[in-house]
CSV table of C-alpha atoms in Angstrom, one decimal:
chain,number,residue,atom,x,y,z
F,1,MET,CA,-12.4,-1.9,-12.4
F,2,LYS,CA,-8.9,-0.8,-11.6
F,3,ASN,CA,-6.7,0.3,-14.4
F,4,PRO,CA,-3.5,-1.7,-15.1
F,5,PRO,CA,-0.1,-0.3,-13.9
F,6,GLY,CA,1.1,2.5,-16.2
F,7,TYR,CA,-2.3,3.0,-17.8
F,8,GLY,CA,-3.0,6.4,-16.1
F,9,SER,CA,-6.0,7.7,-14.3
F,10,ILE,CA,-8.7,10.3,-14.1
F,11,VAL,CA,-8.6,12.6,-11.1
F,12,ASP,CA,-10.7,15.4,-9.7
F,13,LEU,CA,-8.6,18.4,-8.9
F,14,GLY,CA,-11.1,19.9,-6.6
F,15,ARG,CA,-13.3,23.0,-6.5
F,16,ASN,CA,-12.8,26.5,-8.0
F,17,ARG,CA,-11.8,25.1,-11.4
F,18,ARG,CA,-13.9,25.4,-14.5
F,19,ARG,CA,-12.6,22.0,-15.7
F,20,PRO,CA,-11.6,20.0,-12.6
F,21,ILE,CA,-11.6,16.5,-14.2
F,22,ALA,CA,-8.0,15.8,-15.3
F,23,VAL,CA,-6.5,12.9,-17.3
F,24,ARG,CA,-3.0,12.0,-16.3
F,25,VAL,CA,-0.5,9.3,-17.1
F,26,PRO,CA,2.9,8.3,-15.5
F,27,ASN,CA,5.8,10.2,-17.0
F,28,GLY,CA,8.9,8.8,-15.3
F,29,LYS,CA,10.2,9.8,-11.9
F,30,LYS,CA,11.1,13.1,-10.3
F,31,PHE,CA,12.4,14.3,-7.0
F,32,ASN,CA,10.5,16.6,-4.7
F,33,LYS,CA,12.0,19.5,-2.7
F,34,GLN,CA,13.1,17.1,0.0
F,35,GLY,CA,15.0,15.0,-2.6
F,36,LYS,CA,12.6,12.0,-2.4
F,37,GLU,CA,11.8,10.2,-5.6
F,38,ILE,CA,8.2,10.3,-6.6
F,39,ILE,CA,6.1,9.5,-9.7
F,40,ASP,CA,5.9,12.4,-12.2
F,41,TYR,CA,2.7,12.8,-14.2
F,42,LYS,CA,1.9,14.2,-17.6
F,43,TYR,CA,-1.6,15.7,-17.9
F,44,LEU,CA,-3.4,15.0,-21.2
F,45,GLY,CA,-6.5,17.1,-20.8
F,46,TYR,CA,-9.1,18.8,-18.5
F,47,PHE,CA,-12.9,18.4,-18.5
F,48,GLU,CA,-16.0,19.7,-16.7
F,49,ARG,CA,-17.5,17.8,-13.8
F,50,THR,CA,-20.4,16.4,-15.8
F,51,LYS,CA,-21.4,13.0,-17.1
F,52,GLN,CA,-20.3,14.0,-20.6
F,53,GLY,CA,-17.0,15.5,-19.2
F,54,LYS,CA,-16.2,12.2,-17.4
F,55,MET,CA,-17.0,10.2,-20.6
F,56,ASP,CA,-14.7,12.4,-22.7
F,57,ALA,CA,-12.0,12.0,-20.1
F,58,GLN,CA,-12.3,8.2,-20.2
F,59,ASN,CA,-12.3,8.3,-24.0
F,60,LEU,CA,-9.1,10.4,-24.1
F,61,LEU,CA,-7.3,8.1,-21.7
F,62,ALA,CA,-8.3,5.1,-23.8
F,63,GLN,CA,-7.2,6.8,-27.0
F,64,TYR,CA,-3.8,7.6,-25.5
F,65,ASN,CA,-3.2,4.0,-24.4
F,66,ALA,CA,-4.4,2.7,-27.8
F,67,GLY,CA,-1.6,4.8,-29.4
F,68,THR,CA,-4.0,7.2,-31.1
F,69,ALA,CA,-2.4,10.6,-31.8
F,70,ILE,CA,-3.8,13.3,-29.5
F,71,ASP,CA,-3.0,17.0,-28.7
F,72,ILE,CA,-1.5,17.2,-25.3
F,73,PRO,CA,-1.9,20.7,-23.7
F,74,ARG,CA,1.1,22.4,-22.4
F,75,THR,CA,1.1,25.2,-19.9
F,76,SER,CA,3.9,27.3,-18.6
F,77,SER,CA,3.5,25.7,-15.2
F,78,SER,CA,3.7,22.2,-16.6
F,79,CYS,CA,7.5,22.5,-16.9
F,80,PRO,CA,9.8,23.6,-14.1
F,81,THR,CA,12.4,26.3,-14.5
F,82,PHE,CA,16.2,25.6,-14.7
F,83,LYS,CA,16.5,26.9,-11.1
F,84,GLU,CA,13.8,24.5,-9.8
F,85,ILE,CA,15.5,21.5,-11.4
F,86,ALA,CA,18.9,22.6,-10.3
F,87,ASP,CA,17.8,23.1,-6.7
F,88,THR,CA,16.2,19.7,-6.7
F,89,TRP,CA,19.4,18.0,-8.0
F,90,LEU,CA,21.6,19.8,-5.5
F,91,ILE,CA,19.4,18.7,-2.5
F,92,LYS,CA,19.5,15.2,-3.8
F,93,HIS,CA,23.2,15.2,-4.6
F,94,LEU,CA,24.2,16.6,-1.2
F,95,GLY,CA,21.9,14.2,0.5
F,96,HIS,CA,23.7,11.3,-1.2
F,97,ILE,CA,27.0,12.6,-0.1
F,98,GLN,CA,25.8,13.0,3.5
F,99,ALA,CA,24.4,9.5,3.5
F,100,LYS,CA,27.7,8.1,2.2
F,101,LYS,CA,30.2,10.2,4.3
F,102,GLY,CA,28.1,11.2,7.2
F,103,SER,CA,28.4,15.0,6.5
F,104,VAL,CA,28.8,17.6,3.8
F,105,SER,CA,31.6,20.2,4.1
F,106,ASP,CA,30.7,23.9,4.0
F,107,GLN,CA,33.3,24.3,1.3
F,108,LEU,CA,31.6,21.9,-1.0
F,109,LYS,CA,28.2,23.6,-0.4
F,110,ARG,CA,29.8,27.0,-1.2
F,111,SER,CA,31.5,25.7,-4.3
F,112,TYR,CA,28.2,24.3,-5.7
F,113,ASN,CA,26.2,27.4,-4.8
F,114,ALA,CA,28.9,29.6,-6.4
F,115,ALA,CA,28.7,27.4,-9.6
F,116,LEU,CA,24.9,27.6,-9.6
F,117,LEU,CA,25.1,31.4,-9.2
F,118,LYS,CA,27.2,31.6,-12.4
F,119,CYS,CA,24.2,30.0,-14.2
F,120,SER,CA,21.8,32.8,-13.0
F,121,PRO,CA,20.9,33.9,-16.5
F,122,LEU,CA,19.0,30.6,-16.8
F,123,TYR,CA,17.2,30.8,-13.5
F,124,GLY,CA,13.8,31.9,-14.7
F,125,LYS,CA,13.8,29.9,-18.0
F,126,ARG,CA,11.7,26.8,-18.4
F,127,ILE,CA,14.2,23.9,-18.6
F,128,ASP,CA,12.7,22.9,-22.0
F,129,ALA,CA,13.2,26.4,-23.3
F,130,VAL,CA,16.9,26.7,-22.6
F,131,LYS,CA,18.8,26.8,-25.8
F,132,PHE,CA,22.4,25.7,-26.7
F,133,GLN,CA,23.6,29.3,-27.1
F,134,ASP,CA,22.2,30.3,-23.7
F,135,VAL,CA,24.5,27.7,-22.0
F,136,GLN,CA,27.4,28.4,-24.4
F,137,ASP,CA,27.3,32.1,-23.4
F,138,ILE,CA,27.6,31.1,-19.8
F,139,ALA,CA,30.6,28.8,-20.6
F,140,ASP,CA,32.2,31.6,-22.6
F,141,SER,CA,31.7,34.1,-19.7
F,142,ILE,CA,33.8,31.9,-17.3
F,143,CYS,CA,36.5,30.8,-19.7
F,144,ASP,CA,39.0,33.0,-17.9
F,145,MET,CA,38.4,31.3,-14.6
F,146,SER,CA,40.2,28.3,-13.1
F,147,SER,CA,39.8,24.7,-14.1
F,148,SER,CA,38.1,23.8,-10.8
F,149,THR,CA,35.6,26.7,-11.1
F,150,VAL,CA,34.7,25.7,-14.7
F,151,THR,CA,34.4,22.1,-13.8
F,152,ASN,CA,31.9,22.8,-11.0
F,153,VAL,CA,29.8,24.9,-13.3
F,154,LYS,CA,29.9,22.1,-15.9
F,155,THR,CA,28.9,19.6,-13.3
F,156,VAL,CA,25.9,21.7,-12.2
F,157,LEU,CA,24.7,22.2,-15.7
F,158,PHE,CA,25.2,18.6,-16.8
F,159,GLU,CA,23.5,17.1,-13.8
F,160,THR,CA,20.6,19.6,-13.9
F,161,PHE,CA,19.9,18.8,-17.5
F,162,ASP,CA,20.3,15.1,-17.0
F,163,LEU,CA,17.8,15.2,-14.2
F,164,ALA,CA,15.4,17.1,-16.5
F,165,ARG,CA,16.0,14.4,-19.2
F,166,LYS,CA,15.2,11.6,-16.7
F,167,GLN,CA,12.1,13.4,-15.7
F,168,LYS,CA,11.1,13.6,-19.4
F,169,TYR,CA,11.0,17.4,-19.5
F,170,ILE,CA,13.6,17.4,-22.2
F,171,SER,CA,14.6,14.7,-24.8
F,172,GLU,CA,18.3,15.1,-24.6
F,173,ASN,CA,21.1,16.5,-22.5
F,174,PHE,CA,23.2,18.7,-24.8
F,175,ILE,CA,25.7,19.9,-22.1
F,176,GLY,CA,28.3,17.5,-23.5
F,177,ASP,CA,28.4,19.5,-26.7
F,178,ILE,CA,29.2,22.8,-24.9
F,179,ASP,CA,32.8,24.1,-25.2
F,180,PHE,CA,34.1,24.6,-21.7
F,181,LEU,CA,37.4,26.3,-21.5
F,182,TYR,CA,39.4,27.6,-18.6
F,183,LYS,CA,42.4,29.6,-17.6
F,184,ILE,CA,45.6,27.5,-17.8
F,185,ARG,CA,47.8,27.7,-14.8
F,186,GLN,CA,50.6,30.2,-15.2
F,187,ASP,CA,53.3,27.5,-15.1
F,188,LYS,CA,51.6,25.8,-18.0
F,189,ILE,CA,50.7,28.7,-20.3
F,190,HIS,CA,52.7,29.4,-23.4
F,191,SER,CA,55.4,32.1,-23.2
F,192,THR,CA,54.7,35.7,-23.9
F,193,PHE,CA,55.2,37.0,-27.4
F,194,SER,CA,58.9,37.7,-27.9
F,195,ARG,CA,60.2,40.9,-29.3
F,196,ASP,CA,60.7,39.2,-32.7
F,197,GLU,CA,57.2,37.9,-32.6
F,198,VAL,CA,55.7,41.3,-31.8
F,199,GLU,CA,57.7,42.7,-34.7
F,200,LEU,CA,56.3,39.8,-36.9
F,201,LEU,CA,52.8,40.9,-35.9
F,202,TRP,CA,53.5,44.4,-37.1
F,203,ASN,CA,55.0,43.1,-40.4
F,204,TYR,CA,51.7,41.6,-41.2
F,205,SER,CA,49.4,44.2,-39.6
F,206,ASP,CA,47.5,44.6,-42.8
F,207,ASN,CA,45.9,41.2,-42.0
F,208,LYS,CA,42.5,41.8,-40.1
F,209,ASP,CA,43.0,38.8,-37.8
F,210,VAL,CA,46.5,40.0,-36.9
F,211,GLN,CA,45.1,43.5,-36.2
F,212,ILE,CA,42.8,42.0,-33.5
F,213,VAL,CA,45.8,40.1,-32.0
F,214,LEU,CA,47.7,43.5,-31.8
F,215,ILE,CA,44.6,45.1,-30.2
F,216,MET,CA,44.8,42.5,-27.5
F,217,VAL,CA,48.5,42.9,-27.1
F,218,TYR,CA,48.3,46.7,-26.7
F,219,THR,CA,45.3,46.8,-24.4
F,220,GLY,CA,46.0,43.8,-22.3
F,221,MET,CA,42.3,42.9,-22.4
F,222,ARG,CA,41.2,39.4,-21.4
F,223,ILE,CA,39.5,37.6,-24.3
F,224,GLU,CA,36.1,37.8,-22.6
F,225,GLU,CA,36.6,41.6,-22.1
F,226,LEU,CA,37.2,42.0,-25.9
F,227,LEU,CA,34.3,39.7,-26.9
F,228,SER,CA,31.9,41.5,-24.6
F,229,MET,CA,33.0,45.1,-25.5
F,230,LYS,CA,30.0,47.1,-26.8
F,231,ILE,CA,30.2,49.9,-29.3
F,232,GLU,CA,28.5,52.2,-26.9
F,233,ASN,CA,31.5,51.8,-24.5
F,234,VAL,CA,34.1,52.6,-27.1
F,235,HIS,CA,35.2,56.3,-27.3
F,236,LEU,CA,37.6,56.7,-30.2
F,237,ASP,CA,37.6,60.5,-30.1
F,238,GLN,CA,39.1,60.3,-26.7
F,239,SER,CA,41.0,57.1,-27.2
F,240,TYR,CA,39.6,54.9,-24.5
F,241,MET,CA,37.0,52.2,-23.8
F,242,ILE,CA,35.0,51.3,-20.7
F,243,GLY,CA,34.9,47.6,-19.9
F,244,GLY,CA,36.3,44.7,-18.0
F,245,VAL,CA,35.2,41.5,-16.2
F,246,LYS,CA,36.1,39.3,-13.3
F,247,THR,CA,37.4,41.4,-10.3
F,248,ASP,CA,36.1,44.6,-8.8
F,249,ALA,CA,39.3,46.3,-9.9
F,250,GLY,CA,38.8,44.9,-13.5
F,251,LYS,CA,35.2,45.8,-14.0
F,252,ASN,CA,34.0,49.0,-15.6
F,253,ARG,CA,37.6,50.4,-15.8
F,254,ILE,CA,39.1,52.8,-18.3
F,255,ILE,CA,41.0,50.9,-21.0
F,256,PRO,CA,43.3,53.3,-23.0
F,257,ILE,CA,43.6,52.9,-26.8
F,258,ALA,CA,47.2,53.2,-27.8
F,259,ASP,CA,48.0,55.4,-30.8
F,260,LYS,CA,49.5,52.3,-32.5
F,261,ILE,CA,46.2,50.5,-32.6
F,262,HIS,CA,43.8,53.4,-33.1
F,263,SER,CA,43.4,52.8,-36.8
F,264,PHE,CA,42.6,49.1,-36.2
F,265,MET,CA,39.9,50.1,-33.7
F,266,GLN,CA,38.6,52.6,-36.3
F,267,GLU,CA,38.2,49.7,-38.8
F,268,LEU,CA,36.2,47.6,-36.3
F,269,TYR,CA,34.1,50.5,-35.1
F,270,ASP,CA,30.5,50.6,-36.5
F,271,ARG,CA,27.7,52.5,-34.8
F,272,ASN,CA,25.2,50.1,-36.3
F,273,ASN,CA,26.6,47.1,-34.4
F,274,ILE,CA,26.1,46.2,-30.8
F,275,TYR,CA,29.6,44.7,-30.2
F,276,LEU,CA,33.0,45.9,-31.3
F,277,LEU,CA,33.7,42.5,-32.7
F,278,ASN,CA,30.6,41.9,-34.7
F,279,ASN,CA,29.6,38.4,-35.7
F,280,MET,CA,26.6,38.9,-38.0
F,281,GLY,CA,24.8,41.0,-35.5
F,282,LYS,CA,25.9,39.0,-32.5
F,283,ARG,CA,28.9,38.8,-30.2
F,284,TYR,CA,31.5,36.2,-30.8
F,285,THR,CA,31.6,33.1,-28.5
F,286,TRP,CA,35.0,31.9,-27.3
F,287,SER,CA,34.9,28.9,-29.6
F,288,VAL,CA,33.9,30.9,-32.7
F,289,PHE,CA,36.5,33.5,-32.0
F,290,MET,CA,39.2,30.8,-31.7
F,291,LYS,CA,38.1,29.0,-34.9
F,292,TYR,CA,37.7,32.0,-37.2
F,293,ILE,CA,40.1,34.7,-35.8
F,294,TRP,CA,42.7,33.5,-33.4
F,295,GLU,CA,43.7,30.1,-34.9
F,296,PRO,CA,43.8,31.5,-38.5
F,297,ALA,CA,46.1,34.3,-37.3
F,298,MET,CA,48.4,31.9,-35.5
F,299,TYR,CA,48.5,29.5,-38.5
F,300,PHE,CA,49.3,32.4,-40.9
F,301,LEU,CA,52.2,33.6,-38.7
F,302,LYS,CA,53.3,30.1,-37.8
F,303,LEU,CA,53.1,30.9,-34.1
F,304,ASP,CA,51.9,28.9,-31.1
F,305,HIS,CA,50.2,31.1,-28.6
F,306,LEU,CA,47.0,31.3,-26.5
F,307,PRO,CA,44.8,34.5,-26.4
F,308,HIS,CA,45.8,35.1,-22.7
F,309,ASP,CA,49.4,35.3,-23.8
F,310,THR,CA,48.6,38.8,-25.2
F,311,ARG,CA,47.8,40.0,-21.7
F,312,TYR,CA,51.1,38.7,-20.3
F,313,THR,CA,52.8,40.3,-23.3
F,314,CYS,CA,51.2,43.7,-22.6
F,315,ALA,CA,52.4,43.5,-18.9
F,316,THR,CA,55.9,42.5,-20.0
F,317,MET,CA,56.2,45.3,-22.5
F,318,MET,CA,55.0,47.8,-19.9
F,319,ASP,CA,57.7,46.5,-17.5
F,320,ARG,CA,60.4,47.0,-20.2
F,321,ALA,CA,59.2,50.5,-21.0
F,322,GLY,CA,59.3,51.5,-17.3
F,323,VAL,CA,55.6,52.1,-16.9
F,324,ASN,CA,54.9,52.7,-13.2
F,325,GLU,CA,53.2,50.0,-11.2
F,326,ASN,CA,49.9,51.9,-10.5
F,327,SER,CA,49.4,52.7,-14.2
F,328,LYS,CA,50.1,49.1,-15.2
F,329,LYS,CA,47.7,47.6,-12.7
F,330,THR,CA,45.0,50.1,-13.6
F,331,ILE,CA,45.3,49.3,-17.3
F,332,LEU,CA,45.3,45.5,-16.7
F,333,GLY,CA,42.5,45.7,-14.1
F,334,HIS,CA,44.6,44.3,-11.2
F,335,SER,CA,43.9,45.3,-7.7
F,336,LYS,CA,46.4,47.7,-6.1
F,337,GLU,CA,48.1,46.6,-2.9
F,338,GLY,CA,48.1,48.9,0.1
F,339,ILE,CA,45.6,51.5,1.3
F,340,THR,CA,47.5,54.4,-0.3
F,341,ASN,CA,47.4,52.9,-3.7
F,342,LYS,CA,43.8,51.7,-3.5
F,343,VAL,CA,42.3,55.0,-2.1
F,344,TYR,CA,44.5,57.9,-2.8
F,345,VAL,CA,46.2,57.1,-6.1
F,346,GLU,CA,43.9,57.6,-9.0
F,347,LYS,CA,45.1,57.6,-12.7
F,348,ASP,CA,43.2,59.8,-15.1
F,349,LEU,CA,42.9,59.1,-18.8
F,350,GLN,CA,45.9,61.1,-19.9
F,351,ASP,CA,48.2,59.3,-17.5
F,352,LEU,CA,47.0,55.9,-18.8
F,353,LEU,CA,47.4,57.0,-22.5
F,354,THR,CA,50.9,58.2,-21.7
F,355,ALA,CA,51.7,54.9,-20.1
F,356,ILE,CA,50.3,52.6,-22.9
F,357,ASN,CA,52.0,54.7,-25.6
F,358,MET,CA,55.3,54.0,-23.9
F,359,ILE,CA,55.3,50.5,-25.3
């Protein structure tokens, strides 16, 4: 007698298995690698190919449909990885666009592939094992990028997890709770700290949060560069750090520590920590940094600035002090124009310390 729709079935998985008789039930829909929608199955148990094994399989299926609580086995192969789900969504999504418009632009493909690449720390994780903080860390790592870049990453993440939810691999899509921030266009950012505001920072430099703002002003570091700075890359005895993100010119560069902020760096420095800014043994996320360090400092000083304003302030102060262009670009991690500047002009640590101490 044929089982009713949705009841499930007992299937033989073939030879070379110790327990080839499997009990499976429908578990929503999923998309194959070609983007075609097919039935997804949840496997309840496996049994030997014997009379007793088949009877046990039938009993298990009957118990499941009767609502009896049973232990459902879970194997690492029963749940796909983030990358597998993301690839499936992308194939399906681009297929819909092509069906609607007749073609998919190469630029759109590159944009989505670039967004997916930024999620590479999740590639090998089972989709049901990805945690909120795993995704928040990715969002934090791109907060200094443009709105369009961040939006593409958010889209890839949201749609991937929503597909996993529809396929019953996860119970909820938490991407809507992630804080996605991005670099505000230069014509919209707040102004740099004025001379009076910098003086105000120094007037209250005994405040720990204000000290961190001053560190950002006198290093020109991007917020992600500061949050990701590890103790092992801080060399107080020689007054420099190794760090940086984003561009080739910005990565793994020497960041000089000005004399004015050396004592603040000393206060933060602890060999027992992993990160310079220590948040109970972990690194600060963008949102936690804003909530517990930046915003309290701005409220205390009655100022209205964004973290990136410190970087513009550093550049402005170096301009005022007459710091040469090569030193300024090296400190900020900007690429140098022209073959001479890129290849033949190298700034050693002493040059950079002299430059930053001019402000």
